CSV table of C-alpha atoms and ligand atoms in Angstrom, one decimal:
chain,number,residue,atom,x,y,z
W,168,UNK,CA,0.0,0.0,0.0
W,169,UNK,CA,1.4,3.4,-0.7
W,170,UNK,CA,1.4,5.5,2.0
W,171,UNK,CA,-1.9,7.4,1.2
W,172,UNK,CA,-5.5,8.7,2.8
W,173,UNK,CA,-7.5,6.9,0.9
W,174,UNK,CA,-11.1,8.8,-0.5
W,175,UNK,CA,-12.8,5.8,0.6
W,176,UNK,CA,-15.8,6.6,3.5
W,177,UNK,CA,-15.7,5.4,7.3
W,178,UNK,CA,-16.5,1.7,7.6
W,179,UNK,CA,-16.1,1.0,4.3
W,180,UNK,CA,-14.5,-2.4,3.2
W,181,UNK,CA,-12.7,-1.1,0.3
W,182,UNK,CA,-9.8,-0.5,2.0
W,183,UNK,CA,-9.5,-3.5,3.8
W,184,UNK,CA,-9.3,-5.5,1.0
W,185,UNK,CA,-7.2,-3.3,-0.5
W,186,UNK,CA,-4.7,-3.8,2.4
W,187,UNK,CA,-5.0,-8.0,2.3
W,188,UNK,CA,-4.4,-7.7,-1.5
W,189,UNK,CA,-0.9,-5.8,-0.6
W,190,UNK,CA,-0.4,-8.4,1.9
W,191,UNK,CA,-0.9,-11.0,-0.1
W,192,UNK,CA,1.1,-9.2,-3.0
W,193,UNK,CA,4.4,-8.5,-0.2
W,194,UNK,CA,4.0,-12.4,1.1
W,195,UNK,CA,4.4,-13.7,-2.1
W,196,UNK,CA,6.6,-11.6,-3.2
W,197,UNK,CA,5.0,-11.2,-6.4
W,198,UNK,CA,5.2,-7.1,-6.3
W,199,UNK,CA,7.4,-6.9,-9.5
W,200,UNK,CA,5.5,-9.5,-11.7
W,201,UNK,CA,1.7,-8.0,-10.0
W,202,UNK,CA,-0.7,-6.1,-12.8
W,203,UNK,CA,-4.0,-4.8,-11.4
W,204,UNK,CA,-7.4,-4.1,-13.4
W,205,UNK,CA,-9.5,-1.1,-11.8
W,206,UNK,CA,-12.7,-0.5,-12.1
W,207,UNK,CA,-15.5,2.1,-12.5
W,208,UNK,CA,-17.1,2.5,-9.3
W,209,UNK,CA,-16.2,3.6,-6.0
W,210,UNK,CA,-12.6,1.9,-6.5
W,211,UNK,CA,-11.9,3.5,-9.3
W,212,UNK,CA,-9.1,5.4,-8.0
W,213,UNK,CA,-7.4,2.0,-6.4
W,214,UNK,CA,-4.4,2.9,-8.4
W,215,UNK,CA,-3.4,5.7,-6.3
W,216,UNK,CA,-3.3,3.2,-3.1
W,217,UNK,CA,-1.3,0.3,-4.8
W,218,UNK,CA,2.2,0.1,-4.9
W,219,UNK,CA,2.4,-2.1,-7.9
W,220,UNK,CA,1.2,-2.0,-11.7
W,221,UNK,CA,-2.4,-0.6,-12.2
W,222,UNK,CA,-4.5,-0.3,-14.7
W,223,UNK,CA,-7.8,1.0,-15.2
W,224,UNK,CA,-10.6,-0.7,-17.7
W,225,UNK,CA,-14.1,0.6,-18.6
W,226,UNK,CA,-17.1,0.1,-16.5
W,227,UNK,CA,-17.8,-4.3,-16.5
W,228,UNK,CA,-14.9,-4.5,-19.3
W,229,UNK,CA,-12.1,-5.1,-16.6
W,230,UNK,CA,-12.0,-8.6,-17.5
W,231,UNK,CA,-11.8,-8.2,-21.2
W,232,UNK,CA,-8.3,-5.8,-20.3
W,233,UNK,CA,-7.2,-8.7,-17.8
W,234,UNK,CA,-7.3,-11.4,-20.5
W,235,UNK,CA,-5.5,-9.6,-23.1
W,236,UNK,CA,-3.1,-8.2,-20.9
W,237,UNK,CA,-1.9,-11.8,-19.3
W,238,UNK,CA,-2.2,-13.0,-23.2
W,239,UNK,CA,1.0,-11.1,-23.9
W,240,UNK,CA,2.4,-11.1,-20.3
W,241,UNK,CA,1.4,-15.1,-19.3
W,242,UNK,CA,4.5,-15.1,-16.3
W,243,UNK,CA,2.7,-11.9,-14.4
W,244,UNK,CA,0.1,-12.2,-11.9
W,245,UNK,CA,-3.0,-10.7,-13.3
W,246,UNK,CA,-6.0,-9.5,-11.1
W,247,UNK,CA,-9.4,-7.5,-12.0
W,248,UNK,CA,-10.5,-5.7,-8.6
W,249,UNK,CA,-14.7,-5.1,-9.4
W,250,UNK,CA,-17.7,-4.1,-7.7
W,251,UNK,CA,-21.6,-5.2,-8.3
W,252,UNK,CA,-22.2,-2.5,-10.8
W,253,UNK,CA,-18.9,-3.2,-12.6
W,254,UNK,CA,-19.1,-7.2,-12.8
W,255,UNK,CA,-22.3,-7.9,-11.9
W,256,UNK,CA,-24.8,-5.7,-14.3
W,257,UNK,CA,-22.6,-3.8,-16.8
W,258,UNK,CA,-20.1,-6.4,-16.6
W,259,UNK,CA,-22.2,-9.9,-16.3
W,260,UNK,CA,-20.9,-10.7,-20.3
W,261,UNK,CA,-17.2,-10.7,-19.5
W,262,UNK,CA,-17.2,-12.4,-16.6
W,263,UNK,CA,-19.4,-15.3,-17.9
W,264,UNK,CA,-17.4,-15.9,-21.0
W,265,UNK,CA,-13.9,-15.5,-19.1
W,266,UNK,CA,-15.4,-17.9,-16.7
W,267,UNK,CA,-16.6,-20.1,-19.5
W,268,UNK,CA,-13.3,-20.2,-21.1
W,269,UNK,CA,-11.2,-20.7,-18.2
W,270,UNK,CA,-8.9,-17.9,-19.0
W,271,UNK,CA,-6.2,-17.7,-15.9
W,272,UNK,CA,-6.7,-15.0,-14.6
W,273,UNK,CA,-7.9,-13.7,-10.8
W,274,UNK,CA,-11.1,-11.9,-10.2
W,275,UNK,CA,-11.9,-9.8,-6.9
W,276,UNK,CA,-15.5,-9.1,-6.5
W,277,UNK,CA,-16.5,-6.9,-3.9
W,278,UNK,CA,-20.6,-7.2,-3.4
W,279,UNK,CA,-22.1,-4.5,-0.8
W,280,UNK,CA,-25.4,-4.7,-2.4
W,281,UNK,CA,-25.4,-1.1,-3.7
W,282,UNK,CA,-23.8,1.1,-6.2
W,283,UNK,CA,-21.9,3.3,-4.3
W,284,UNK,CA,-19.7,6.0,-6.7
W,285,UNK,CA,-23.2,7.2,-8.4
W,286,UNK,CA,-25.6,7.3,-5.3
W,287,UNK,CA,-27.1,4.2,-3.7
W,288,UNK,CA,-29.1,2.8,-6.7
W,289,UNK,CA,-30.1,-0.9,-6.6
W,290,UNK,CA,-27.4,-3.7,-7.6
W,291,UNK,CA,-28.0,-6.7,-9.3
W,292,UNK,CA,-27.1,-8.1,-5.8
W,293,UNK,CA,-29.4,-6.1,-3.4
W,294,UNK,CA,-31.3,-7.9,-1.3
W,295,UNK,CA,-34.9,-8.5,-1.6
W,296,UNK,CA,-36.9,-5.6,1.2
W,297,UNK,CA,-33.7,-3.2,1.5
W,298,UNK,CA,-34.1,0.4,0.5
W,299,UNK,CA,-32.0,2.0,-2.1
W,300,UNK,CA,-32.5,5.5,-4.3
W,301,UNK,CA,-34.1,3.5,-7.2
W,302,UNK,CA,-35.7,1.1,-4.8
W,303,UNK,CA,-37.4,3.2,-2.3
W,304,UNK,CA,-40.4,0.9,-1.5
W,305,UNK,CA,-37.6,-1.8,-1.1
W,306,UNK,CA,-36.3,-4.4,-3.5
W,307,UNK,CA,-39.8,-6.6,-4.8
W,308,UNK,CA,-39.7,-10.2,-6.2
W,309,UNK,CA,-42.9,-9.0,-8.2
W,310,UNK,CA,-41.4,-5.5,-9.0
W,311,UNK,CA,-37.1,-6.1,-9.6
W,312,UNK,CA,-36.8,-9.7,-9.2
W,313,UNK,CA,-34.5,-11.8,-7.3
W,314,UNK,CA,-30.8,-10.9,-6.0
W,315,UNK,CA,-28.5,-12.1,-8.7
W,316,UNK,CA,-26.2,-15.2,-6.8
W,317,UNK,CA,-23.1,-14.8,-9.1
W,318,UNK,CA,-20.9,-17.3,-7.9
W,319,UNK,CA,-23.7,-19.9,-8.0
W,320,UNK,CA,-23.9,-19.1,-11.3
W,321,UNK,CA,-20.4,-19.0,-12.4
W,322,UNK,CA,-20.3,-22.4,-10.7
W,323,UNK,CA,-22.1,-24.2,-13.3
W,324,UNK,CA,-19.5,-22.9,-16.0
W,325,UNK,CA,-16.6,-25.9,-16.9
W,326,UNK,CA,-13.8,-23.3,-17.1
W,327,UNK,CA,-14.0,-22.3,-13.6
W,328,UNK,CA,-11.8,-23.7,-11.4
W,329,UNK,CA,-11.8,-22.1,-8.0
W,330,UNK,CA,-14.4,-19.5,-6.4
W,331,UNK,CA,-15.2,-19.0,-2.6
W,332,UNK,CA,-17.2,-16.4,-1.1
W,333,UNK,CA,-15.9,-14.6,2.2
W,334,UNK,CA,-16.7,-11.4,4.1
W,335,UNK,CA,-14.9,-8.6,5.9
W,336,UNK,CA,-17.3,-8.3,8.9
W,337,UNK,CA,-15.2,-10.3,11.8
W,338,UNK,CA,-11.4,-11.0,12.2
W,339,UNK,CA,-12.1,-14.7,11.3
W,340,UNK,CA,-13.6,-13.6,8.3
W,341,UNK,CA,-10.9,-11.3,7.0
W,342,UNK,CA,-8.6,-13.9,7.8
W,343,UNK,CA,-10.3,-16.0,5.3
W,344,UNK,CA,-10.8,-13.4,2.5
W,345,UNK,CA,-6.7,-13.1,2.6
W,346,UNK,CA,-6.4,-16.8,2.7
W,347,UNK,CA,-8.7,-16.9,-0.3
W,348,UNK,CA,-7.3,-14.1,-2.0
W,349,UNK,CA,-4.0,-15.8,-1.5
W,350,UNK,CA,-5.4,-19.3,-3.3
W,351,UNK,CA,-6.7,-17.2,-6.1
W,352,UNK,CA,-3.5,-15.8,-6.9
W,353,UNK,CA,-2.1,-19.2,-6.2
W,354,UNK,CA,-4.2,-20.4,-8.8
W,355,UNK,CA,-3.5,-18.3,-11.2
W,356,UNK,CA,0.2,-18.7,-11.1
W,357,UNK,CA,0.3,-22.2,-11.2
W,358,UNK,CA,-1.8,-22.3,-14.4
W,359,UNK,CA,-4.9,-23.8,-13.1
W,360,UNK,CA,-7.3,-20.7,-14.7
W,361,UNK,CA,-10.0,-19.2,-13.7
W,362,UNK,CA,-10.8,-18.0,-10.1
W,363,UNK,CA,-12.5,-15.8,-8.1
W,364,UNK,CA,-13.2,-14.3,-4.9
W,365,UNK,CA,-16.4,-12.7,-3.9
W,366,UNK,CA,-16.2,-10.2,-0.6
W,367,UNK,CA,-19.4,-8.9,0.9
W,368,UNK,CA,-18.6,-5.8,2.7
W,369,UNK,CA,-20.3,-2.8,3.5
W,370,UNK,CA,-21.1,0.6,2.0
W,371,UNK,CA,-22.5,2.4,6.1
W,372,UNK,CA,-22.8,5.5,3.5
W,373,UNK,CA,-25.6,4.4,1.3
W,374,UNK,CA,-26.8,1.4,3.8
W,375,UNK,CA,-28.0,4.4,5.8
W,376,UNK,CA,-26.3,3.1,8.8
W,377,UNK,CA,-23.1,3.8,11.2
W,378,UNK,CA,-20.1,1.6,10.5
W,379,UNK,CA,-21.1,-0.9,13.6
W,380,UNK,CA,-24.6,-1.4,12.7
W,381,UNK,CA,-23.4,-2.1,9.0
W,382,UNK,CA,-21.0,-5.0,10.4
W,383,UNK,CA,-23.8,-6.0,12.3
W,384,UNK,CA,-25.7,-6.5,9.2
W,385,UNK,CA,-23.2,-8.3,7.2
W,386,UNK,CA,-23.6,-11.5,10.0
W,387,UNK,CA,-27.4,-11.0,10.7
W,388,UNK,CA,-28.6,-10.2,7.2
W,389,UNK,CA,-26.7,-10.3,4.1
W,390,UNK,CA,-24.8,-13.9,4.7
W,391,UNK,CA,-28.0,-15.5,4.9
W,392,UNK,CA,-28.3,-14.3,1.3
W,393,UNK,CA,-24.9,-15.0,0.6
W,394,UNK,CA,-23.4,-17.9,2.5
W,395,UNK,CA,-20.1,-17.8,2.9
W,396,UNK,CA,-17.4,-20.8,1.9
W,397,UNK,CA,-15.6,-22.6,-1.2
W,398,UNK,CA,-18.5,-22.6,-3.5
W,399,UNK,CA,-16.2,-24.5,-6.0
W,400,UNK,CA,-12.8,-26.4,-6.4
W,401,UNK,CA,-11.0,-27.3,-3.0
B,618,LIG,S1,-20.2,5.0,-1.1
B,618,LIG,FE1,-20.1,3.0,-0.1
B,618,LIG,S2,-18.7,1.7,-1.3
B,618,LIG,FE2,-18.4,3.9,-1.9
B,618,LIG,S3,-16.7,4.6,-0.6
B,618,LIG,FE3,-18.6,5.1,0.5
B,618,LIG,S4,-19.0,3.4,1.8
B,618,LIG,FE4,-17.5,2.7,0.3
C-alpha cells in the first residue's frame, strides 16, 4: 500500500481489502511480476493506493483488459479488482465468457449490495426488502426480481476452477478473504485458470447506517443471502 489517505468513506470495506491484496502481494513476493485491473465504481481510483502496476478498464470491461493483458504477459500475476455495478450488471458478459473459457486470470468481486460512486441505486445483488434511491419501496420479487447469486452461477460454467465467497465483517472472516485471495493468486500462477473471490462488505454510506450497525448486518442479514465458503474447487 502506498502511504496514502484513501477517499474511501468510514467503515467502508474497500480499504481492507485493499490492504489483504498488498499483503498477499508482499508475502508472495509477487510485487514486481503483480498487474491490477481497476474498475468504474467507488474503487476507481485503487491505483493511487497500490504500490504495484495498475490499470484501469471501462465500466464491466475489466475482464476483457485482464485477459488480453496476461495474453501477452502469461509469467505476471493478473488481477481485475470489481464491484456489483462493474461485474455484476454492466459487466455480467465478460465475466461469464472469461469464466466459461477458463482464461487464468484472478477476479476480486467486492458485493455490498449497492452502487456506491453514483448514489445508492439498486445492484444486481441487493437484497430483496432493502431500501436503495431507485428502490425506495424496497427491492420486490414481483417488481425487480431476485438478488443475482453470481458465484452460484459461475459455478455451473466448466472453465471455472476455484471460487469461494468470504466477508470482511469479523477478524475470522478477513482472515479468510486473505487466505482466499491468497489461493486465487495461487491459482492463477500455477496455471490452473480461472478464479475468483467474492467479498461482501459494507457501503454504512448508502446502507444508511453507522459503520457498527453495517458489520452487524453483514452476519445477521446479508450472509444469509450470501453464505459464505468454497463454492467451488477445494
Ligand atoms: S459510497 Fe459506499 S462503497 Fe463507496 S466509498 Fe462510500 S461506503 Fe464505500
Amino acid at each position: 500500500m502506498k502511504d496514502a489517505v484513501t477517499h474511501y468513506c468510514a467503515g467502508c470495506g474497500h480499504g481492507l481489502i485493499h490492504r489483504l491484496i498488498c499483503e498477499v502481494v508482499d508475502e508472495m513476493d509477487i510485487r514486481e511480476k503483480t498487474v491490477a485491473i481497476a474498475p468504474v465504481g467507488c474503487a476507481v481510483l485503487a491505483y493511487d493506493y497500490w504500490d504495484f502496476d495498475t490499470m484501469e478498464a471501462p465500466h464491466g470491461r475489466t475482464p476483457a483488459v485482464a485477459i488480453g493483458l496476461k495474453k501477452i504477459l502469461p509469467d505476471r500475476l493478473i488481477f481485475t479488482y470489481q464491484g456489483d455495478g462493474d461485474l455484476a450488471a454492466i459487466g455480467t458478459s465478460e465475466i461469464i465468457h472469461a469464466g466459461n473459457r477458463g482464461d487464468n486470470i484472478s477476479v476480486i468481486f467486492v458485493n455490498n449490495g449497492v452502487y456506491g460512486m453514483t448514489g445508492g441505486q439498486m445492484a444486481p445483488t441487493t437484497l430483496l426488502g432493502q431500501t436503495t434511491t431507485t428502490s425506495p419501496h424496497t427491492r420486490r420479487i414481483e417488481k425487480e426480481g431476485y438478488p443475482l447469486k453470481i458465484m452460484e452461477m459461475m459455478a455451473l460454467l466448466n472453465g471455472v476452477t476455484y471460487l469461494e465467497r468470504t466477508a470482511v465483517d469479523s477478524y475470522k472472516n478477513i482472515l479468510a478473504t486473505k487466505k482466499a485471495i491468497e489461493k486465487s493468486f495461487k491459482t492463477q500462477l500455477e496455471g490452473k485458470g480461472f478464479s475468483m473471490v467474492e467479498i461482501v462488505s459494507a457501503c454504512p454510506t448508502y446502507w444508511g447506517m453507522s459503520p457498527i450497525k453495517s458489520v452487524e448486518r453483514i452476519e445477521k442479514e446479508v450472509i444469509k443471502e450470501y453464505p459464505l465458503g468454497v463454492v467451488k474447487g477445494e
